[in-house]
Amino acid sequence: MSKGTVVLAYSGGLDTSCILVWLKEQGYDVIAYLANIGQDEDFDAARKKAESLGAKKVFIEDLRTEFVEEFIWPAVQANAIYEDRYLLGTSIARPCIARRQVQIAQQEAAQFVSHGATGKGNDQIRFELTCYALYPEVKVSLQPCVPLCDSCSFPVAEVQIIAPWRIPEFYTRFKGRKDLMEYAQKHGISVPVTPKAPWSMDANLMHISYESGILENPKNHAPADLYQMTTNSADSPASPDVLEIEFSKGVPVKVTNAKAGKSLTVALQIFTYLNEIGGKHGVGRIDIVENRFIGMKSRGKRERGQRTDARPSRPVEVLSVPATHQTLPPAAQPGFQCERKKPNVPRKGKQQPSVCQEAQFPFNVLSVSRHAGYQPISPRKKTLTCCIYETPGGTILYHAHLDIETFTMDREVRKIKQGLGVRFSEQIYNGFWYSPECEFVRRCIAQSQDRVEGKVQVSVFKGQVYILGRESPKSLYNEELVSMDVQGDYDPCDASGFIRINAVRSVGLHGAEPLSRPELLCHVAC
């Protein structure tokens, strides 16, 4: 007898192919869902593979246009970049993929959704927060929320998520890629991974990320044959491509390559073409160390078989959230614990507080809700991970948008917007796309772009993007005012008072004659 229907976020790779078969073994009916977000994939072959592995249905959804217009464009408007270097290609894609997974689950009346994200990475958070925010009511019954909160009584809608890499039965059986490969061979699952190239990739229209294998050692250089989206800059063309990118409200609306006689105005075509040009010239490669939300040290690593949370393993396969709590409150912050606790139960000599299961999320990353009685506890400290990314089109747009924004936006408005951009980048990276605070920040950033209109000319050459010029009907630049040859409507004498006013703090700090002090004279001389 079937345990229910599961919508599995399926990629056709080693992990999700094995998970599909494993779910069938556990007694579930599996609907495989594969999102087309621009990756180089044989979708017909993926469909046939999923069907051959026992999928009840297979959905292959073309999300490329909405991915660009609803996710990439807001990131461009925000100049979204995590820790000054990562353009968030994977982070932006996850809420797009997960949203459609939730819609399919609703459409098919599925009781479960599942994914292949590991218990150590960020993707589990991104997928599941989307589910919590968007999944509609499935089962409702009047009962206490969980045994640990006896005083709570309200309708519970079970948004049920099967996360195999957090289920002891699964991760103790599959301790690494070798075990998965053996399982795949036993069940006739064809996989593209070979011992010569064991690293994993996550590809979409915006970028490719690389992890695992020799990349786990941050000292090792990336193999020359690793990169698939970009050409080595040393082997790139000897002449640049000069592009003109036109923006309206901070969004690219046209790209022109006069030399090639090409002009594009459709969002998907614009981004695809910028990927082509950037890839040809080796633009957008980075090898970085970044802070994961949950904390881990690796190089794009997918380690398995070991829990990293301090709490004892939970013998359940699903997580539940009340229907009344499916929308995250604006003040939600990582790590909440129920105030209503039963007496501590000793475990191996330590006191373990009982925790409301509704507040439990892997590694205490998220409380689903701050309902009555929830109080914050300290979130886990972040550590580092090393990653390699290729983001050619996104890199070109980042530089072009930054230039036109500076050209058209008021200085003080831009300072505020820069701060919002940092917050937005962190919210995307940490999986909070559908949170109220992220929606608020997106709207603020969108409004800041009202004046960001104009054209930017760029040269793409040998791994670099060079700004050549810009023009805008809403420019705040006054050529006559700043000219060294024309005085314009400006009295240079006014600068004297401006300088004296700004010097008040320094005079007060260093005394009436600050330069009489030897150490200050030394600084000035240097």
XYZ file of C-alpha atoms in Angstrom:
526
model
C 0.000 0.000 0.000
C 1.367 3.399 -0.971
C 2.480 5.734 1.784
C 1.491 8.704 -0.380
C 2.662 10.775 -3.326
C 5.966 12.622 -3.327
C 6.977 15.420 -5.718
C 10.731 15.034 -6.031
C 12.928 17.884 -7.290
C 14.743 15.735 -9.834
C 17.885 16.580 -11.798
C 18.664 13.263 -13.445
C 22.028 13.118 -11.692
C 23.424 10.557 -9.272
C 21.808 11.801 -6.061
C 18.239 12.380 -7.179
C 18.180 9.264 -9.381
C 19.146 7.157 -6.382
C 16.670 9.038 -4.183
C 13.876 8.361 -6.666
C 14.515 4.607 -6.515
C 14.966 4.715 -2.729
C 11.629 6.492 -2.270
C 9.980 3.792 -4.363
C 11.576 1.187 -2.088
C 10.099 2.987 0.918
C 6.606 2.675 -0.545
C 5.993 6.133 -2.005
C 4.560 7.048 -5.398
C 7.044 9.470 -6.950
C 6.363 12.374 -9.273
C 9.635 13.582 -10.782
C 9.879 17.307 -11.424
C 12.714 18.773 -13.475
C 13.023 22.541 -13.971
C 14.536 23.914 -17.138
C 16.325 27.041 -15.940
C 18.858 27.138 -18.741
C 21.123 24.207 -17.922
C 22.614 22.161 -20.752
C 20.418 19.090 -20.395
C 18.847 16.443 -22.596
C 15.359 16.789 -21.166
C 13.852 13.997 -23.264
C 16.518 11.625 -21.985
C 15.893 12.809 -18.419
C 12.172 12.126 -18.809
C 12.793 8.625 -20.121
C 15.272 7.949 -17.325
C 12.846 9.029 -14.611
C 10.081 6.917 -16.135
C 12.381 3.904 -16.369
C 13.243 4.308 -12.668
C 9.585 4.115 -11.736
C 8.335 7.702 -11.615
C 4.532 7.847 -11.615
C 4.600 11.101 -13.589
C 7.328 13.377 -14.926
C 6.997 17.152 -15.144
C 9.601 19.075 -17.138
C 8.917 22.772 -16.731
C 10.486 25.540 -18.819
C 11.094 28.293 -16.251
C 13.772 30.229 -18.129
C 11.741 33.350 -18.869
C 10.351 33.727 -15.356
C 13.782 32.945 -13.932
C 15.242 35.917 -15.808
C 12.374 38.369 -15.374
C 11.273 37.584 -11.820
C 14.533 36.548 -10.179
C 17.638 37.615 -12.121
C 16.364 41.104 -12.978
C 15.612 42.028 -9.325
C 19.135 40.845 -8.468
C 20.546 43.086 -11.209
C 18.555 46.051 -9.896
C 19.960 45.419 -6.422
C 23.558 44.886 -7.604
C 23.141 41.747 -5.502
C 26.490 40.249 -4.617
C 27.211 38.106 -1.579
C 30.358 38.972 0.366
C 31.566 41.253 -2.425
C 32.135 38.515 -5.032
C 29.403 35.872 -5.427
C 26.595 36.883 -7.808
C 24.176 34.342 -6.273
C 23.408 32.186 -9.313
C 22.389 29.093 -7.342
C 20.752 31.060 -4.535
C 18.473 32.936 -6.939
C 17.485 29.780 -8.815
C 16.288 27.804 -5.790
C 13.148 29.851 -4.967
C 12.209 29.749 -8.650
C 12.542 25.951 -8.789
C 10.890 25.349 -5.422
C 7.916 27.580 -6.217
C 6.968 25.432 -9.203
C 7.523 22.257 -7.162
C 4.991 23.511 -4.639
C 2.526 24.323 -7.431
C 2.844 20.809 -8.852
C 2.363 19.293 -5.398
C -0.858 21.292 -5.039
C -2.018 20.407 -8.513
C -1.375 16.683 -7.986
C -2.668 16.638 -4.382
C 0.659 15.244 -3.215
C 1.244 14.725 0.478
C 5.012 15.136 0.329
C 7.756 17.061 -1.430
C 11.360 15.927 -1.499
C 14.770 17.180 -2.606
C 18.328 15.914 -2.850
C 19.997 18.728 -0.922
C 22.483 17.578 1.671
C 22.169 18.128 5.393
C 25.231 20.358 5.391
C 24.442 22.912 2.716
C 22.333 25.974 2.036
C 19.959 24.453 -0.543
C 17.967 22.459 2.002
C 17.077 25.749 3.668
C 16.141 27.471 0.412
C 13.890 24.652 -0.774
C 12.151 24.145 2.526
C 11.567 27.791 3.393
C 9.837 28.139 0.027
C 7.672 25.145 0.861
C 6.778 26.526 4.266
C 5.859 29.890 2.757
C 3.869 28.693 -0.258
C 2.524 25.175 0.301
C -1.263 25.236 0.835
C -3.214 23.337 3.479
C -3.047 19.559 2.976
C -4.420 17.922 6.147
C -6.180 19.780 8.941
C -7.174 18.302 12.272
C -7.730 19.729 15.740
C -4.969 18.330 17.892
C -2.003 19.504 19.982
C 0.775 20.689 17.716
C 3.288 18.193 19.192
C 3.550 16.258 22.437
C 6.187 18.657 23.749
C 3.742 21.568 23.698
C 0.713 20.111 25.484
C -0.860 23.497 26.054
C -0.925 24.361 22.341
C -4.107 23.447 20.499
C -4.862 24.697 17.020
C -5.393 23.288 13.497
C -2.274 21.671 12.064
C -1.608 21.501 8.328
C 1.162 19.035 7.618
C 3.504 20.462 5.052
C 5.588 17.347 4.800
C 9.113 17.355 3.470
C 11.182 14.242 2.907
C 14.845 15.208 3.128
C 16.771 11.922 2.644
C 20.161 13.349 3.543
C 18.805 14.116 7.019
C 17.219 10.689 7.542
C 19.567 8.358 9.481
C 18.380 5.295 7.557
C 19.459 6.988 4.325
C 22.687 8.755 5.251
C 24.064 5.777 7.166
C 23.405 3.586 4.137
C 24.953 6.027 1.680
C 28.100 7.434 3.267
C 29.461 8.944 0.068
C 29.549 8.837 -3.695
C 30.998 5.320 -3.734
C 27.911 3.935 -1.995
C 25.644 5.841 -4.350
C 27.526 4.539 -7.373
C 27.218 0.960 -6.115
C 23.495 1.435 -5.493
C 23.063 2.945 -8.960
C 24.880 0.031 -10.572
C 22.771 -2.474 -8.635
C 19.517 -0.835 -9.756
C 20.513 -0.093 -13.337
C 20.757 3.673 -12.852
C 22.985 5.323 -15.451
C 25.002 8.250 -14.097
C 27.371 10.698 -15.832
C 29.888 10.874 -12.983
C 33.194 9.066 -13.576
C 36.256 8.575 -11.364
C 38.248 10.931 -13.609
C 35.881 13.875 -13.061
C 34.122 13.310 -9.753
C 33.197 16.901 -8.973
C 29.556 17.935 -8.948
C 28.094 20.872 -10.851
C 25.005 23.009 -10.484
C 24.215 24.728 -13.768
C 21.547 27.207 -14.750
C 21.107 30.151 -17.075
C 22.963 32.468 -14.723
C 25.977 30.382 -13.764
C 27.691 27.075 -13.056
C 29.025 26.183 -9.623
C 31.510 23.386 -8.910
C 32.094 21.273 -5.822
C 33.411 17.941 -4.489
C 36.425 15.868 -5.533
C 39.779 17.625 -5.493
C 37.973 20.950 -5.024
C 37.435 20.043 -1.376
C 41.021 21.154 -0.672
C 41.001 24.977 -0.878
C 44.703 24.987 -1.754
C 44.250 22.972 -4.943
C 43.918 24.848 -8.211
C 40.888 24.155 -10.361
C 41.690 21.744 -13.235
C 41.923 23.420 -16.616
C 39.137 21.236 -18.019
C 36.705 22.065 -15.217
C 35.196 25.221 -16.720
C 32.335 24.709 -19.152
C 30.678 28.099 -19.490
C 33.731 30.277 -20.148
C 36.902 30.156 -22.236
C 40.274 30.601 -20.612
C 41.041 34.304 -21.019
C 44.459 33.464 -22.489
C 42.696 31.588 -25.295
C 39.928 34.149 -25.820
C 39.650 36.304 -29.001
C 42.321 38.909 -29.710
C 39.761 41.671 -30.249
C 37.005 42.838 -27.882
C 33.260 42.798 -28.289
C 31.775 46.261 -27.740
C 28.203 46.225 -26.480
C 25.640 48.890 -25.724
C 23.250 47.896 -22.923
C 20.108 49.948 -22.420
C 18.353 50.078 -19.047
C 14.869 51.168 -18.015
C 14.058 51.325 -14.278
C 17.273 49.446 -13.640
C 16.328 46.507 -15.884
C 18.138 45.668 -19.155
C 15.729 46.207 -22.041
C 18.082 46.110 -25.020
C 21.571 44.966 -25.925
C 23.290 45.932 -29.162
C 26.475 44.703 -30.778
C 26.945 47.095 -33.687
C 29.954 45.263 -35.101
C 28.070 41.953 -35.211
C 24.886 43.670 -36.373
C 22.905 42.244 -33.482
C 20.218 43.894 -31.355
C 18.041 42.055 -28.830
C 15.093 43.237 -26.725
C 13.596 40.041 -25.223
C 14.746 39.400 -21.647
C 15.713 35.745 -22.120
C 17.525 36.491 -25.379
C 19.398 39.418 -23.795
C 20.730 37.318 -20.957
C 21.559 34.343 -23.153
C 23.512 36.582 -25.535
C 25.448 38.228 -22.706
C 26.368 34.746 -21.492
C 27.628 33.937 -24.975
C 29.777 37.076 -25.229
C 31.067 36.863 -21.671
C 31.822 33.161 -22.007
C 33.735 33.721 -25.226
C 36.004 36.228 -23.485
C 36.448 34.319 -20.208
C 34.447 36.749 -18.070
C 32.953 35.839 -14.697
C 35.248 33.173 -13.209
C 35.781 33.289 -9.454
C 37.317 30.912 -6.919
C 36.294 32.103 -3.465
C 35.883 31.329 0.204
C 32.419 32.200 1.494
C 30.386 31.956 4.686
C 27.577 29.428 4.520
C 24.450 30.232 6.476
C 24.576 27.074 8.586
C 28.373 26.869 8.804
C 30.806 24.397 7.217
C 34.411 24.246 5.991
C 34.795 22.731 2.545
C 35.374 23.595 -1.075
C 31.932 23.392 -2.547
C 31.790 20.166 -0.604
C 28.991 17.603 -0.521
C 30.026 15.478 2.436
C 27.558 12.877 3.591
C 27.043 10.321 6.304
C 27.608 12.560 9.327
C 25.196 14.846 11.130
C 26.536 18.242 12.025
C 23.826 19.398 14.396
C 24.380 19.054 18.123
C 20.912 17.731 18.904
C 20.102 14.001 18.896
C 18.784 12.604 15.622
C 15.032 12.768 15.213
C 13.460 9.457 14.121
C 11.037 11.172 11.756
C 11.107 11.647 8.017
C 8.950 14.748 7.734
C 8.790 18.237 9.141
C 5.445 19.849 9.915
C 4.281 23.433 10.217
C 0.874 24.733 11.277
C -1.214 26.353 8.538
C -1.436 29.475 10.663
C 2.358 29.733 10.613
C 3.113 29.131 6.954
C 3.937 32.766 6.288
C 7.082 33.848 8.072
C 6.612 36.908 10.314
C 8.629 40.039 9.517
C 10.626 39.719 12.717
C 11.523 36.045 12.199
C 15.168 35.440 12.979
C 17.352 32.317 12.998
C 16.971 30.042 15.973
C 13.847 30.018 18.115
C 12.985 27.720 20.976
C 9.636 27.084 22.607
C 9.286 28.710 26.002
C 7.045 25.882 27.200
C 9.525 23.204 28.166
C 9.166 19.950 30.001
C 11.750 19.211 32.693
C 15.187 18.605 31.283
C 16.009 14.963 30.654
C 19.642 13.955 31.243
C 21.368 12.545 28.178
C 24.917 11.346 28.531
C 25.413 13.571 31.531
C 24.090 16.704 29.784
C 20.844 18.588 30.167
C 18.857 18.613 26.928
C 15.960 21.088 26.819
C 12.831 19.843 25.107
C 12.244 21.773 21.901
C 8.924 22.406 20.214
C 9.081 20.498 16.907
C 7.417 23.391 15.139
C 10.477 25.465 15.987
C 12.886 22.770 14.810
C 14.676 23.257 11.551
C 18.005 21.653 10.642
C 20.822 23.201 12.680
C 18.420 25.619 14.403
C 18.549 27.811 11.325
C 14.919 28.862 11.325
C 11.885 28.973 13.478
C 8.818 28.623 11.323
C 6.939 31.105 13.457
C 7.266 33.254 16.514
C 3.931 32.041 17.880
C 3.032 32.559 21.534
C 5.821 31.424 23.786
C 8.715 31.274 21.303
C 11.889 32.962 22.453
C 15.142 33.414 20.517
C 18.182 31.285 21.162
C 21.637 31.912 19.810
C 22.118 30.771 16.194
C 25.111 28.671 15.264
C 28.269 30.478 14.252
C 29.127 30.625 10.587
C 32.316 29.147 9.167
C 33.710 29.012 5.660
C 33.303 27.141 2.387
C 35.278 27.380 -0.858
C 33.437 27.544 -4.185
C 34.166 28.019 -7.877
C 31.668 29.854 -10.074
C 31.246 30.972 -13.681
C 28.826 33.880 -14.200
C 29.612 35.564 -17.559
C 26.374 37.402 -18.403
C 25.697 38.332 -14.806
C 29.162 39.856 -14.459
C 28.674 42.061 -17.528
C 25.319 43.285 -16.228
C 26.685 43.895 -12.737
C 29.304 46.327 -14.059
C 26.971 48.018 -16.552
C 24.148 48.508 -14.065
C 26.483 49.788 -11.373
C 27.690 52.445 -13.794
C 24.301 53.691 -14.994
C 22.959 53.660 -11.436
C 25.782 55.884 -10.186
C 25.181 58.190 -13.138
C 21.469 58.694 -12.447
C 20.867 58.180 -8.722
C 21.125 60.741 -5.938
C 24.130 60.177 -3.689
C 22.228 59.848 -0.415
C 19.540 57.624 -1.939
C 22.258 55.388 -3.312
C 23.897 55.025 0.103
C 20.626 53.692 1.496
C 20.101 51.495 -1.548
C 23.599 50.019 -1.199
C 22.765 48.941 2.330
C 19.512 47.385 1.128
C 21.441 45.570 -1.592
C 23.687 43.944 1.005
C 20.662 42.871 3.056
C 18.929 41.567 -0.064
C 21.994 39.531 -1.035
C 22.126 37.934 2.405
C 18.392 37.205 2.336
C 18.713 35.483 -1.045
C 21.756 33.493 0.005
C 20.146 32.390 3.267
C 16.912 31.287 1.587
C 14.519 34.032 2.676
C 13.247 35.062 -0.785
C 9.599 34.619 0.224
C 9.931 36.214 3.649
C 8.119 39.494 4.399
C 11.393 41.325 5.006
C 12.791 40.246 1.630
C 9.621 41.324 -0.160
C 9.865 44.697 1.583
C 13.506 45.129 0.560
C 12.736 44.144 -3.059
C 10.014 46.784 -3.255
C 12.312 49.452 -1.820
C 15.044 48.576 -4.309
C 12.559 48.560 -7.215
C 11.398 52.056 -6.274
C 14.999 53.260 -6.088
C 15.373 52.305 -9.757
C 12.769 54.748 -11.098
C 15.471 57.090 -12.422
C 17.935 54.382 -13.507
C 17.511 54.777 -17.225
C 20.012 55.090 -20.048
C 22.680 53.328 -22.105
C 26.086 52.001 -21.130
C 28.809 51.082 -23.614
C 31.097 48.274 -22.486
C 34.077 46.431 -23.920
C 34.309 42.714 -23.092
C 37.855 41.463 -23.520
C 40.256 38.914 -22.007
C 38.275 38.163 -18.868
C 37.423 41.810 -18.131
C 34.500 44.198 -18.565
C 35.543 47.778 -19.341
C 33.130 50.708 -19.185
C 33.577 52.931 -22.247
C 30.822 55.504 -21.799
C 27.266 56.176 -20.740
C 24.306 58.441 -21.511
C 20.944 59.044 -19.879
C 18.001 61.438 -20.167
C 17.867 61.380 -16.344
C 21.536 61.948 -15.706
C 22.485 64.016 -12.666
C 25.804 64.885 -14.267
C 26.284 68.587 -15.127
C 29.219 68.962 -17.492
C 29.343 72.762 -17.213
C 29.238 72.671 -13.425
C 32.196 70.289 -13.058
C 34.297 71.637 -15.939
C 37.777 72.970 -15.148
C 37.479 75.338 -18.117
C 34.052 76.857 -17.447
C 33.058 78.371 -14.093
C 29.324 77.845 -14.617
C 26.775 78.563 -11.905
C 29.230 77.985 -9.091
C 31.297 80.375 -6.946
C 34.630 78.769 -5.934
C 34.745 81.070 -2.877
C 31.877 79.062 -1.377
C 34.233 76.114 -1.013
C 36.199 77.951 1.718
C 33.261 77.947 4.136
C 32.432 74.353 3.229
C 35.983 73.241 4.059
C 36.098 75.212 7.339
C 32.811 73.715 8.530
C 34.058 70.200 7.786
C 37.309 70.962 9.597
C 35.560 71.774 12.908
C 35.748 68.179 14.126
C 39.434 67.838 13.303
C 40.308 71.120 14.987
C 38.385 70.130 18.092
C 40.091 66.761 18.193
C 43.667 67.810 17.584
C 43.718 71.281 19.086
C 43.803 74.788 17.661
C 47.162 74.178 15.940
C 47.023 70.484 14.973
C 50.064 70.523 12.693
C 52.385 71.645 15.508
C 52.360 68.081 16.826
C 55.319 66.080 15.433
C 53.325 62.888 14.831
C 50.777 64.779 12.735
C 53.510 66.475 10.744
C 54.932 63.044 10.111
C 51.584 61.791 8.802
C 51.202 64.810 6.551
C 54.715 64.416 5.184
C 54.118 60.752 4.478
